[in-house]
Structure formats: C-alpha cells, structure tokens
Coordinates of C-alpha atoms in Angstrom, one line a residue:
X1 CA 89.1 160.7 130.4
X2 CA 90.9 159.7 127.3
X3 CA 88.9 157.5 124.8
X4 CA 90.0 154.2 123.7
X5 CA 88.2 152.0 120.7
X6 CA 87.4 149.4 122.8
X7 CA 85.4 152.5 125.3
X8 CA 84.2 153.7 122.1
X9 CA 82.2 150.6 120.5
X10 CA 78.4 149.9 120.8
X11 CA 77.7 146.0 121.5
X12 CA 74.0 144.7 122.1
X13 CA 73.8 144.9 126.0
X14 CA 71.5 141.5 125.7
X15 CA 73.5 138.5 126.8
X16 CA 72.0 136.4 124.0
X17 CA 72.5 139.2 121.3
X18 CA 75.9 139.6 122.1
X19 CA 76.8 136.2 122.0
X20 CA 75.2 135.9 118.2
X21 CA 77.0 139.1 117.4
X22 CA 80.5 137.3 118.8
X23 CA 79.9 134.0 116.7
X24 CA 78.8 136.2 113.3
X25 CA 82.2 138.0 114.2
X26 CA 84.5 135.5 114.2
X27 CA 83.0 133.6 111.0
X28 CA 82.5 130.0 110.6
X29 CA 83.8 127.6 112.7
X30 CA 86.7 125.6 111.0
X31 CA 87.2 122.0 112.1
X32 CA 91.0 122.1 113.6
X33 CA 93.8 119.1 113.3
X34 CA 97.1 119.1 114.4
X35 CA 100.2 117.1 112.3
X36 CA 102.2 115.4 115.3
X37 CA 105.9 114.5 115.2
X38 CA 106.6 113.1 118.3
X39 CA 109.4 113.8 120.8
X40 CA 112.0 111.8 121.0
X41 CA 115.6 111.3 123.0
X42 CA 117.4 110.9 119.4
X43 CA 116.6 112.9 116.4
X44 CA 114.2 110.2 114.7
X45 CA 113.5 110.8 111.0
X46 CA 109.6 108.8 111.1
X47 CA 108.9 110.1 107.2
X48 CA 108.4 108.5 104.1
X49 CA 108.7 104.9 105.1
X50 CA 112.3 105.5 105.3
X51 CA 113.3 105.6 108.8
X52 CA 116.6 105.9 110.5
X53 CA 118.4 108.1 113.4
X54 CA 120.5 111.3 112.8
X55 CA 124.2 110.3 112.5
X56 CA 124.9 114.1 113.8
X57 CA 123.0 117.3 114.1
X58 CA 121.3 117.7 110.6
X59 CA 117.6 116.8 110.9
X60 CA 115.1 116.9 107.7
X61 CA 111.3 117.9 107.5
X62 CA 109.2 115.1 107.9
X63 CA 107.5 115.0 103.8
X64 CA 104.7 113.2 105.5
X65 CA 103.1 115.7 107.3
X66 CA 104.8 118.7 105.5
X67 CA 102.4 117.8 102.5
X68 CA 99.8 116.5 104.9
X69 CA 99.7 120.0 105.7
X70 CA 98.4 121.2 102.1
X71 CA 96.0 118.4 102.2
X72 CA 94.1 119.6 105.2
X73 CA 94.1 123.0 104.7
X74 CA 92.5 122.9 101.3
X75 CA 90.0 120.3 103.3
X76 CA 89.3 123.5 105.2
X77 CA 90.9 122.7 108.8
X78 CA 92.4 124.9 110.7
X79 CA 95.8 123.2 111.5
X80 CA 98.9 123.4 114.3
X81 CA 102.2 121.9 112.9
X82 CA 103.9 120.7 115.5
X83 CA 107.6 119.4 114.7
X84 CA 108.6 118.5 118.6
X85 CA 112.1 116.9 117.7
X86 CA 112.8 120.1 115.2
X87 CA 111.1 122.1 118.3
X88 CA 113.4 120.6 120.8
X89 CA 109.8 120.2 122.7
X90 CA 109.8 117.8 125.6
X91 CA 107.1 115.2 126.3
X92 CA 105.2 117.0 128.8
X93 CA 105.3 120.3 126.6
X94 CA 104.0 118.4 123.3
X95 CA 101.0 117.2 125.3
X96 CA 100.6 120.7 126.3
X97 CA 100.7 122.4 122.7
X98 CA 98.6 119.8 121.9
X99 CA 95.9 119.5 124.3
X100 CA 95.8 123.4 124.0
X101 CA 94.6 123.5 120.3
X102 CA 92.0 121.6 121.2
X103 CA 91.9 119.3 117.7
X104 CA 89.2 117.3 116.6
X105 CA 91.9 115.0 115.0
X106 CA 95.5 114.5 115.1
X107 CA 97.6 113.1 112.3
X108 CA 101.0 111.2 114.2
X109 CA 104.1 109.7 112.8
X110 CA 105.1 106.3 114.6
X111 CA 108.6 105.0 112.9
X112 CA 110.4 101.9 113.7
X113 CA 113.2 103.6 115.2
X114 CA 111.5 105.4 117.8
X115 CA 109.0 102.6 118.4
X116 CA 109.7 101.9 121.7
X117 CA 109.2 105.9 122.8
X118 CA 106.5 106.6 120.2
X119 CA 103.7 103.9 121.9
X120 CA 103.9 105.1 125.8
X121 CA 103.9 108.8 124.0
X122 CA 101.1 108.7 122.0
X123 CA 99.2 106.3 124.9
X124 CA 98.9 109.2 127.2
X125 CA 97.9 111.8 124.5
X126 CA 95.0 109.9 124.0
X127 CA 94.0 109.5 127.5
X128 CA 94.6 113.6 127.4
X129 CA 92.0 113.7 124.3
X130 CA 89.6 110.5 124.5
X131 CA 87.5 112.4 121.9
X132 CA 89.9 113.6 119.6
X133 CA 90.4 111.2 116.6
X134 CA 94.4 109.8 116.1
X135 CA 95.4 108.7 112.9
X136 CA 98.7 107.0 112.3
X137 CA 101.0 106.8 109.4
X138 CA 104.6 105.2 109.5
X139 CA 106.9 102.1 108.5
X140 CA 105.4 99.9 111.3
X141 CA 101.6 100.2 110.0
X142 CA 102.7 99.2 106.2
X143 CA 103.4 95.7 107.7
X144 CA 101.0 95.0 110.9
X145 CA 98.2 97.4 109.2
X146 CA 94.5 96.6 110.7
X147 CA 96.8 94.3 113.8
X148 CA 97.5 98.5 114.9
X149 CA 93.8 99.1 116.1
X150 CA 94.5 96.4 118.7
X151 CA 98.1 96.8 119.3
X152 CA 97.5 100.7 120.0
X153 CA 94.5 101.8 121.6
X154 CA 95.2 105.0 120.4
X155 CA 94.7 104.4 116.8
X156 CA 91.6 105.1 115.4
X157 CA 93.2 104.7 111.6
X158 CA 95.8 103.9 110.0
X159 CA 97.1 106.0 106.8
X160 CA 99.3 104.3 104.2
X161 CA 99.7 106.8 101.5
X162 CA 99.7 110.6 102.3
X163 CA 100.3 111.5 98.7
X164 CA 96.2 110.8 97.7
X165 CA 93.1 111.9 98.6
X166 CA 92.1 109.0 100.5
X167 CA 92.2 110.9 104.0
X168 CA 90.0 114.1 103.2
X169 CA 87.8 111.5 101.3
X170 CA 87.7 109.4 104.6
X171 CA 87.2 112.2 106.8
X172 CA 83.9 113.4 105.0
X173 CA 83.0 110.0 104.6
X174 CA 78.9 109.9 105.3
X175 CA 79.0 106.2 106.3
X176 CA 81.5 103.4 106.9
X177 CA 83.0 101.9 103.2
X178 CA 86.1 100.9 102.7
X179 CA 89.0 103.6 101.5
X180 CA 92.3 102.7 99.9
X181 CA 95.2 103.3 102.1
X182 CA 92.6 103.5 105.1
X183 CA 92.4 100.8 108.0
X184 CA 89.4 102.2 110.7
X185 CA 87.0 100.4 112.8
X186 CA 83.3 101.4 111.8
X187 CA 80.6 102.1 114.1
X188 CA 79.8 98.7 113.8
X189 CA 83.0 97.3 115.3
X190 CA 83.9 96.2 112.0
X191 CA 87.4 96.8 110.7
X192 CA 87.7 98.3 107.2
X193 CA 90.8 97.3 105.3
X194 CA 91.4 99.8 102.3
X195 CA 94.1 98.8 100.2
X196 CA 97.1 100.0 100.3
X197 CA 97.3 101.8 96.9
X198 CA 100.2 104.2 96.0
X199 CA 99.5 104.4 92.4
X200 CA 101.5 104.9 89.1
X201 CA 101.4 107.7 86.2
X202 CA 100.7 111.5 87.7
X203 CA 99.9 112.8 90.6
X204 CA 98.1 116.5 92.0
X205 CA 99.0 117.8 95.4
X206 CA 98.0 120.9 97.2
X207 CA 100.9 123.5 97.7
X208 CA 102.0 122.8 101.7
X209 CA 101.4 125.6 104.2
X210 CA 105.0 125.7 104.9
X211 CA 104.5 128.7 106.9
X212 CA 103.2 126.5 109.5
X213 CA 106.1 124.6 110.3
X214 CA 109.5 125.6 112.4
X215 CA 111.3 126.2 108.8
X216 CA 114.6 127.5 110.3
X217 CA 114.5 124.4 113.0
X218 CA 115.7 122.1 110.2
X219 CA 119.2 121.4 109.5
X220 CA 120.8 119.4 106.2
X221 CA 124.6 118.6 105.9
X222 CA 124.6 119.5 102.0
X223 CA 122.7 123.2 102.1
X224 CA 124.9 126.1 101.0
X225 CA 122.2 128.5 103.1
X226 CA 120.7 128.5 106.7
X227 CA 117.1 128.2 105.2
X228 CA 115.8 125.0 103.0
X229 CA 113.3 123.7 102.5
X230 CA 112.2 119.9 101.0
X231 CA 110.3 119.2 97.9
X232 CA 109.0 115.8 95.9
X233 CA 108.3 115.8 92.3
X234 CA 107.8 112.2 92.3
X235 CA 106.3 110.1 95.2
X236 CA 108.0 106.0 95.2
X237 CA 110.7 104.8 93.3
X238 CA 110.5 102.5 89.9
X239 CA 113.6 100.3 90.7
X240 CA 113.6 97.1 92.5
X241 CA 116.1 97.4 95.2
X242 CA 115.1 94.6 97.5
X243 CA 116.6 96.7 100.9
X244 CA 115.1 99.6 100.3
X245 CA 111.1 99.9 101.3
X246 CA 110.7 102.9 98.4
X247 CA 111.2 100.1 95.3
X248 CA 107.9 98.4 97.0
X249 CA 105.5 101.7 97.3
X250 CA 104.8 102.5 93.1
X251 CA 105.8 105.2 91.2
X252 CA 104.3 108.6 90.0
X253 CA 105.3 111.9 89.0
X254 CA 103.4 115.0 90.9
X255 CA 102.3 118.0 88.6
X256 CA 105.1 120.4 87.1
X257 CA 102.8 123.2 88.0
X258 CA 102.3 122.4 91.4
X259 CA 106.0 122.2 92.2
X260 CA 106.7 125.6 90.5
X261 CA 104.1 127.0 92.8
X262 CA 105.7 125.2 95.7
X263 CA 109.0 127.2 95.0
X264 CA 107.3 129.9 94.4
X265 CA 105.7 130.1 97.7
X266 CA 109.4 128.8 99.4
X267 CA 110.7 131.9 97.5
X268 CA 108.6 134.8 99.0
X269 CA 109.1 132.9 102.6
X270 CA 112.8 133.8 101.6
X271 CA 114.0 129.9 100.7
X272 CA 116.2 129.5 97.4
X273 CA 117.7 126.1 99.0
X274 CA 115.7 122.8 98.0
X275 CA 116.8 119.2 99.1
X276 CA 114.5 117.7 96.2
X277 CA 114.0 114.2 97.6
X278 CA 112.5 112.1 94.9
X279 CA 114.0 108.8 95.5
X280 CA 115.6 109.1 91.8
X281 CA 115.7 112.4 90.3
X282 CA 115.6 112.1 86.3
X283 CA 114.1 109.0 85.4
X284 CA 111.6 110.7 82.9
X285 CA 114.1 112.3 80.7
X286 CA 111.4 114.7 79.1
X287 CA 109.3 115.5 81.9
X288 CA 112.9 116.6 83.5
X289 CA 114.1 118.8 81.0
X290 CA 110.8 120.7 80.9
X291 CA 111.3 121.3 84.9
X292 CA 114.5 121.9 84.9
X293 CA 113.6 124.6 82.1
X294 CA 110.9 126.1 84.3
X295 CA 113.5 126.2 87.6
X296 CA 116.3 127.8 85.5
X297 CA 113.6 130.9 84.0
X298 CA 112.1 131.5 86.9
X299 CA 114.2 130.5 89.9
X300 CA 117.6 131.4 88.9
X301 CA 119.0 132.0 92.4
X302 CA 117.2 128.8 93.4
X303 CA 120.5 126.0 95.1
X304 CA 119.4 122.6 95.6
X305 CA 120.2 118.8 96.4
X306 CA 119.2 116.1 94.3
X307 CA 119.5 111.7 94.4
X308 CA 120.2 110.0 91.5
X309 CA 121.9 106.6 90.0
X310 CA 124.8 105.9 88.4
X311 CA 123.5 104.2 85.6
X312 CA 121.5 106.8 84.5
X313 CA 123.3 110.0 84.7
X314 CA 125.5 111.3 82.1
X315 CA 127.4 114.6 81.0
X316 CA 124.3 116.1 79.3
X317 CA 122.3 115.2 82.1
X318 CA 124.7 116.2 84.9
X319 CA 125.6 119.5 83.1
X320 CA 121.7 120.3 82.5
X321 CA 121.2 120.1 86.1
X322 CA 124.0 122.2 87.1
X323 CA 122.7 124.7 84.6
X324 CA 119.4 124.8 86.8
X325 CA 121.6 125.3 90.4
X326 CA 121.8 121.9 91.7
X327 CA 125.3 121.7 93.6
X328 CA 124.8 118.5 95.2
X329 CA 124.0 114.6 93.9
X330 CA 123.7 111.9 96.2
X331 CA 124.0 108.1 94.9
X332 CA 123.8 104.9 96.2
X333 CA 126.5 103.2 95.6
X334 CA 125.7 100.8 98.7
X335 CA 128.3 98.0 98.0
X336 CA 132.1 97.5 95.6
X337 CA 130.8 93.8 95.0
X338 CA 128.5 93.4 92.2
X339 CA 127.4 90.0 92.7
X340 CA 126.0 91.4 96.0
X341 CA 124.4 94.6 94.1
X342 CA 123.0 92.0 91.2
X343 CA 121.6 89.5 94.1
X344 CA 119.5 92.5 95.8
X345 CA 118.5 94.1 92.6
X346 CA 120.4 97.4 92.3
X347 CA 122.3 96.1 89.5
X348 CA 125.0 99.2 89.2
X349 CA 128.6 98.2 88.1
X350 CA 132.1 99.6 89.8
X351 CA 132.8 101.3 85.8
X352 CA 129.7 103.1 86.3
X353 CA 130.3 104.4 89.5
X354 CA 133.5 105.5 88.3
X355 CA 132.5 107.0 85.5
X356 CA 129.4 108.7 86.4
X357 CA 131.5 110.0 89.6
X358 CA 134.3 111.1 88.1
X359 CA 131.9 113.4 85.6
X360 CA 130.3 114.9 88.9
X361 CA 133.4 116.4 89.9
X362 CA 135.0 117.5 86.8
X363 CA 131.9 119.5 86.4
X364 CA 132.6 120.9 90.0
X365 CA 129.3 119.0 91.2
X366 CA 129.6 117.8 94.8
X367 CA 128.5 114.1 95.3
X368 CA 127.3 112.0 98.1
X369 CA 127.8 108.2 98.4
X370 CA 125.7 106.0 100.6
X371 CA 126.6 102.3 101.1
X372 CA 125.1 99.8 102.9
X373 CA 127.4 97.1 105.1
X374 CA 126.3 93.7 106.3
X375 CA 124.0 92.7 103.7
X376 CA 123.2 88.5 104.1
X377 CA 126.1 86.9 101.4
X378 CA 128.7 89.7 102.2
X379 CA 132.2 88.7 103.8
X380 CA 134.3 90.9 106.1
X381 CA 137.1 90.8 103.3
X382 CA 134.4 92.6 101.0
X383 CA 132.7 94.9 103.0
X384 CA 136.3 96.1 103.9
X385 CA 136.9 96.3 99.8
X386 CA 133.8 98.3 99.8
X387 CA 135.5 100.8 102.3
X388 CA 138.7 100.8 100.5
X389 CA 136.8 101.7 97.3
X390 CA 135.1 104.4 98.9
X391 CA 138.2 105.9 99.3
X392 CA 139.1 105.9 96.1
X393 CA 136.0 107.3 94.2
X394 CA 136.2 111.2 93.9
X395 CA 133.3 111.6 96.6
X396 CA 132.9 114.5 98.5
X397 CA 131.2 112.7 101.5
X398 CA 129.6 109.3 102.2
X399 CA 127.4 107.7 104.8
X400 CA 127.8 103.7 105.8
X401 CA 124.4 102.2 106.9
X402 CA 124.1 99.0 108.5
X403 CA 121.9 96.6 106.4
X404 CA 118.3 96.2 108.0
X405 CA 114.9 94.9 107.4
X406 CA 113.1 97.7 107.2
X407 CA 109.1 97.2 107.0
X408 CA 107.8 97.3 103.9
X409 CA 110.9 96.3 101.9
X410 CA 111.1 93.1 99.9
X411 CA 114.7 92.1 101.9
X412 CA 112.7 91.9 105.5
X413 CA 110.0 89.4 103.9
X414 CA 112.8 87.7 102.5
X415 CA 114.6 87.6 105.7
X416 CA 111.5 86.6 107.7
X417 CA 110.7 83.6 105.1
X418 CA 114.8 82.6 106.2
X419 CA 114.0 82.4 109.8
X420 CA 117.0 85.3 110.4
X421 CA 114.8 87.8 112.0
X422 CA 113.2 88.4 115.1
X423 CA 109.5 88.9 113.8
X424 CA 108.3 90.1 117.4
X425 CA 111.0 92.8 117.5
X426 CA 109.8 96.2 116.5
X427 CA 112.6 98.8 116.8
X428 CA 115.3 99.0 113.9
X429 CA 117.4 101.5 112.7
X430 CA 120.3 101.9 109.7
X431 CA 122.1 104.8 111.0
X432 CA 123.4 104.3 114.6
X433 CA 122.1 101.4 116.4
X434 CA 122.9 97.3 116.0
X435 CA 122.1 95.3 113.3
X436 CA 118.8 93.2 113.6
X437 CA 119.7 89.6 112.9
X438 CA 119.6 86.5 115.1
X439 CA 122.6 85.0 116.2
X440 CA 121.5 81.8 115.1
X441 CA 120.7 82.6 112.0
X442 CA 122.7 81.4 108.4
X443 CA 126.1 81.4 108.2
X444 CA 125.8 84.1 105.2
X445 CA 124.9 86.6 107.7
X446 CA 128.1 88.3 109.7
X447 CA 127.8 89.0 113.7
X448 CA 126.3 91.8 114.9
X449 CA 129.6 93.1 116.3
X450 CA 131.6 92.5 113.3
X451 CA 129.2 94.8 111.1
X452 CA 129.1 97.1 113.6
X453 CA 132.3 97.5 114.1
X454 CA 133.0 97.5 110.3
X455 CA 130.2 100.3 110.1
X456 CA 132.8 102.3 112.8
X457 CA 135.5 101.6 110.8
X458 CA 134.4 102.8 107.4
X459 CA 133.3 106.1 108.8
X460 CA 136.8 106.4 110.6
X461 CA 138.8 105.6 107.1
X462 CA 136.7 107.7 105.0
X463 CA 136.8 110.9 106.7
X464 CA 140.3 111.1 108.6
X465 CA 142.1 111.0 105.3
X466 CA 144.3 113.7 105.2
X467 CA 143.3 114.3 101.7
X468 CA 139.5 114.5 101.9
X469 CA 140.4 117.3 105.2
X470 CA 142.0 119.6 102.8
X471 CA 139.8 119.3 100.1
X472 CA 136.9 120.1 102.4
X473 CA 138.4 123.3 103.7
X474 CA 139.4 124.0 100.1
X475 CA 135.7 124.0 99.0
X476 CA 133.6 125.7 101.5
X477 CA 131.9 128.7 100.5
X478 CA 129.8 130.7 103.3
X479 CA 130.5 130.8 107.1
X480 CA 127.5 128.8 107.6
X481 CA 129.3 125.6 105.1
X482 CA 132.3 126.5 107.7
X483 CA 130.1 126.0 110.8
X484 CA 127.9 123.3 109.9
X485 CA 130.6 121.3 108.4
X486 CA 132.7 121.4 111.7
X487 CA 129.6 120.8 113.7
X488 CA 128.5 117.7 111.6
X489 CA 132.3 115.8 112.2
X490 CA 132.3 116.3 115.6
X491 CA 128.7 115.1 116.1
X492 CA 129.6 111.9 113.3
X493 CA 132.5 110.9 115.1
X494 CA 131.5 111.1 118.7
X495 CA 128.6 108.9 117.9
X496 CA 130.8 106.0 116.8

C-alpha cells in the first residue's frame, strides 16, 4: 500500500501524551476578538463619528475598526474582520461568522443612522455569546456615554477614541480604575466614566492588518483604480465648524513614519490608490511638505484623494500635492451665503472659493464640493442661490447634505438648548433621509419638505447640465472611471 505522511508519522499512543504533544504543537493560545460592522438594509457608513447613508453604490472602510485592527494585533489577539455591509452578509450569516470564531470580545460600530437596526442586531448577538465581552464605539455613545450600559444590555463598554491606547490598556487592566475614553461597569456594579480624551500634538499607531479586511469590497466615487485603500495622518480637525462633530473631537498629527509604513504595506497588497481622510489635509505646512516629500521618493505610482479648505490652499500648495499624485480635492464649501458660513464658524468667503477653485482646475486637479442645505437662519431664496452657485464654480462633482444634528457636534447642543429637536429621537442621517427638526420649532428653521425637496433639486440642477455631462465623458481615464461613474448617477438619481 502506498505511504502517505500522515501513515508515516509517530504520535505518543497515550491519550494524555498526545493531547500535550497537540497543545505544544499548535503554540500558545492567543486571545481572539472580532471588529464588527453590522449589517444593514442601506449601506451605513458608522465610522469616525461622521455618520451618514450611501447616496449610491460607493461604500468606504470603516477607519474605526480598520486601525482598531493594528491595535489588537500588536495586543496579541488573534482577530476576524468582519465588514457585513462591504460583505453583503445577512443578519443570520453575521451571527454565524461570528458565533463561529468563538471571540473572547467583540469590538461593534453602532451609528445613528442605522440605530434603529443596529440595537435588535447586536441584542441577539449577545444572547448568542453571553460570555463574550461587547464593546461599542459610535456617534450615539459620544453623547448618552455611561446612559449605554443601561440602554443596551449588550454593552459591556463603551470606546470614545480608537486612535489611543486606552482599550489594550483597559483590556489588561488588573483591577477596576478609571480609563480615558472608557465607560465599563466594574465588578463591583460601579460604573467607571473615563474621560473622553482625544488629545492634541502627535500621535503613534500600529500599521492596520489590512490584509484582514474585504479590501476589494470597498468602492469610492473619486478612485482612478479598482483597489484603495483609506489612510489618516491626522485624527480630529482644528477648526470650529459648529455642524460638523470632527471640530469638537481635538486635533493631532499621527507619525510620518508610521504612515509611510502603512503605504508600504498597501503597496505589496498591490494598492497605489489612497482616499487620505484627514478631515483637513495641509494644515501643518511643514510637517506636509516633508510627507509629501517622502510619498513622491518612494511611492511615485501612488494616486490619491485628499480634503482640504479654501482658505488655505494656494498654487504652491495645490501644485506640491499634485507633484506627489493626488488627482482629487474635496472642499466644503457647504453654503453661497457668508453670514450663514460666519454664524456656524466655517468662516470661508465666495472670493475664496472662486479662487482656490478655479486654481484646482487650471492645474488639471479634480475637485469635490460638499454643501450643506437647511441650516436654522437659511431662506429658500438662499439655499436656491447656493445651488445656482454651485453651478457656476469649476467643480467636477458635488454632494448636497441635509443639515442635521449630528451627536457630538456643537450645532445639536445648540439646537437642543433652542427646543428644535426631538432629544428622544435617535436615528439621523445627512445623506438620504428627512431633516430632524420639529415642526414647531423657530421660524428660522425651513419645513422638512421644503429642504428636502430643495436637497432633490440641487442634485437634479447640478448634474443634468449639459455641460458638466460632456466634461465628464471628456475626462475619464480607465474603463473602471467609465463604469463606476455610470453606475454612481444612476444609483444618485434613483434615490431622489
């Protein structure tokens, strides 16, 4: 009979010596975890505090648990990534994966948006895994914070900054203290309220295990390639913009040389397309001229996405990072009426807009404008200038977002302190659904339908311009640009 190398080995024939022999084999146990982003019957985008609904088919990597990922690892757990919107994974087969890996703790997202899916979701995961420890992070926990234990009998902690060491520290914890951007109940019954700290200065992160996650799942409207991948330099923003929650969460710049080994790990899984997502990308003027002198040496094929403001970019800056193969700027521009951009802090001017806009395209630099419509002290007659405007700035595509009061920004506080919000309501969302406002509220605040419909409107009059068609098929460069392009209008305009 023929040998095989199973037929050909010699184990210890005692039952106890074999079992010692098998555990020696397969090393040291490694406590395992599994970074949950939920299902949901929308593509919800729970990350980064900033949460909102897909206007079409492009979904993003959720930061949060991407670098969460880095974190644990170099913790020493042994992790599952599990990305069930990217995954297109149902409820029943999330449990499943799940339950399967048999974790000893499982970080989740819970976002505003998905709120009202998210809770009966998450209920029944933990009634699957009584044992396993849950912690939470999302926009929701910033604002009701040690009120979640209660609320959700599934949360055994909250997280309010994943960019710190505060949750490895937690986890190894030898007795119950207190740990910034940590909310658990001791084994006394006590709640422990860490402070929610996001710091200022630099920052150190692990490099993410980005092989762990559904890489070619994701899909972003911008990308010139199939494959992408998104990457923070920074963590929080340093302006004041009282609507967005990122302006209320400090600011800090990460480590050059973790970044470069980021994109140098991207780069041997075969991405050279980055969406950088710091909030504002250039504030430090130094600090951004010695990376972009790193990416241009060693990265040279690397494409990428960047935000930025209009009152802070300027030929030098804008040619600098074209030099370094970014194709694609987004800016908030967010309203034409600067007594409503003064009143909520943004503090840009139409001139600059202009300016800084029309220098993106005569250096054959793509742009994105986002605006918001409906923000308390706006009329109809100048969220419909707004619209017009958008028109005539030398954008290559823009997204309208209905104003809201997202958790954790300085504009919902205000709005709750006016009496024009329904405090007990928990689901909100920019991108697609109503506005949030009572109907009885100040007469500064337009209708629901009216914004909604203005919303439709502006989406409508921006891209069914003849002019902005042709100049789309004029600059497309790859088949993929061709598909994804097509795919994202007919996906943006069905859903108004």
């Amino acid at each position: 009979m023929e040998s095989t190398f199973v037929q050909g080995t010699h184990l210890p024939t005692d039952a106890s010596k074999t079992e010692t022999f098998t555990a020696k084999a397969a090393g040291p146990t490694r406590k395992r975890a599994v970074l949950l982003n939920p299902p949901g019957t929308k593509k919800y985008f729970r990350d980064y505090f900033c949460t909102l609904v897909s206007k079409a088919s492009y979904y993003y990597h959720p930061v949060d648990l991407i670098y969460l990922s880095g974190v644990l690892d170099k913790a020493g757990y042994f992790l599952d990534c599990v990305d069930a919107i990217a995954e297109g994974l149902s409820k029943e087969e999330t449990w499943k994966r799940v339950e399967a890996f048999k974790p000893e703790l499982v970080i989740y997202l819970i976002a505003s948006p998905s709120y009202e899916e998210d809770v009966p979701f998450l209920t029944e995961l933990k009634k699957r895994m009584p044992e396993t420890t849950f912690v939470g992070s999302g926009d929701v926990y910033r604002e009701i914070r040690e009120h979640a234990l209660d609320l959700h009998p599934f949360c055994d902690a909250v997280l309010t900054d994943f960019s710190t060491q505060d949750l490895p520290n937690w986890l190894d914890r030898k007795e119950d203290l207190v740990f910034d951007n940590l909310i658990y109940r001791g084994k006394d019954g006590q709640v422990k309220e860490g402070a929610e700290k996001h710091g200022h200065g630099f920052y150190d992160m692990p490099v993410p295990r980005w092989d762990l996650w559904p890489i070619q799942e994701y899909i972003f409207p911008f990308s010139e390639q199939r494959m992408w991948a998104t990457v923070l330099t920074d963590f929080g923003c340093p302006f004041s913009c009282t609507f967005c929650p990122m302006s209320t969460t400090g600011y800090k710049l990460r480590d050059i040389d973790t970044v470069i080994d980021e994109l140098r790990l991207l780069r041997s899984l075969g991405i050279h397309e980055v969406f950088f997502r710091d909030q504002t990308f250039g504030v430090n003027r130094v600090r951004t001229q010695e990376l972009l002198r790193r990416i241009k040496e060693e990265f040279p094929e690397l494409r990428w996405t960047c935000w930025s403001r209009v009152d802070l970019v300027n030929e030098e800056f804008l040619n600098a990072v074209k030099d370094a193969g970014c194709h694609t700027i987004m800016f908030g521009i967010e309203s034409a009426n600067e007594e409503i951009l003064k009143k909520y802090k943004k503090n840009t001017k139409r001139s600059q807009m202009i300016d800084a806009l029309a220098i993106t395209r005569r250096l054959g630099l793509k742009s994105v404008g986002t605006f918001v419509v409906g923000l308390p002290g706006e009329s109809e007659e100048s969220i419909k200038d707004t619209i017009e405007f958008s028109t005539k700035l030398p954008l290559d595509y823009a997204s309208f977002n209905i104003a809201t009061p997202r958790f954790g920004s300085t504009f919902r506080r205000l709005m709750k302190e006016q009496g024009a919000l329904d405090t007990t309501r928990m689901t909100f969302d920019s991108s697609q659904s109503k506005p949030a406002w009572l109907e009885e509220s100040e007469d500064d605040i337009l209708s629901n339908d009216v914004i909604f419909r203005l919303q439709s409107s502006a989406i409508r009059r921006f891209y069914l311009r003849p002019s902005f068609l042709l100049r789309r098929l004029l600059t497309l460069k790859t088949p993929y640009q061709s598909w994804a392009h097509v795919r994202e209008a007919i996906d943006l305009l069905r859903s108004r």
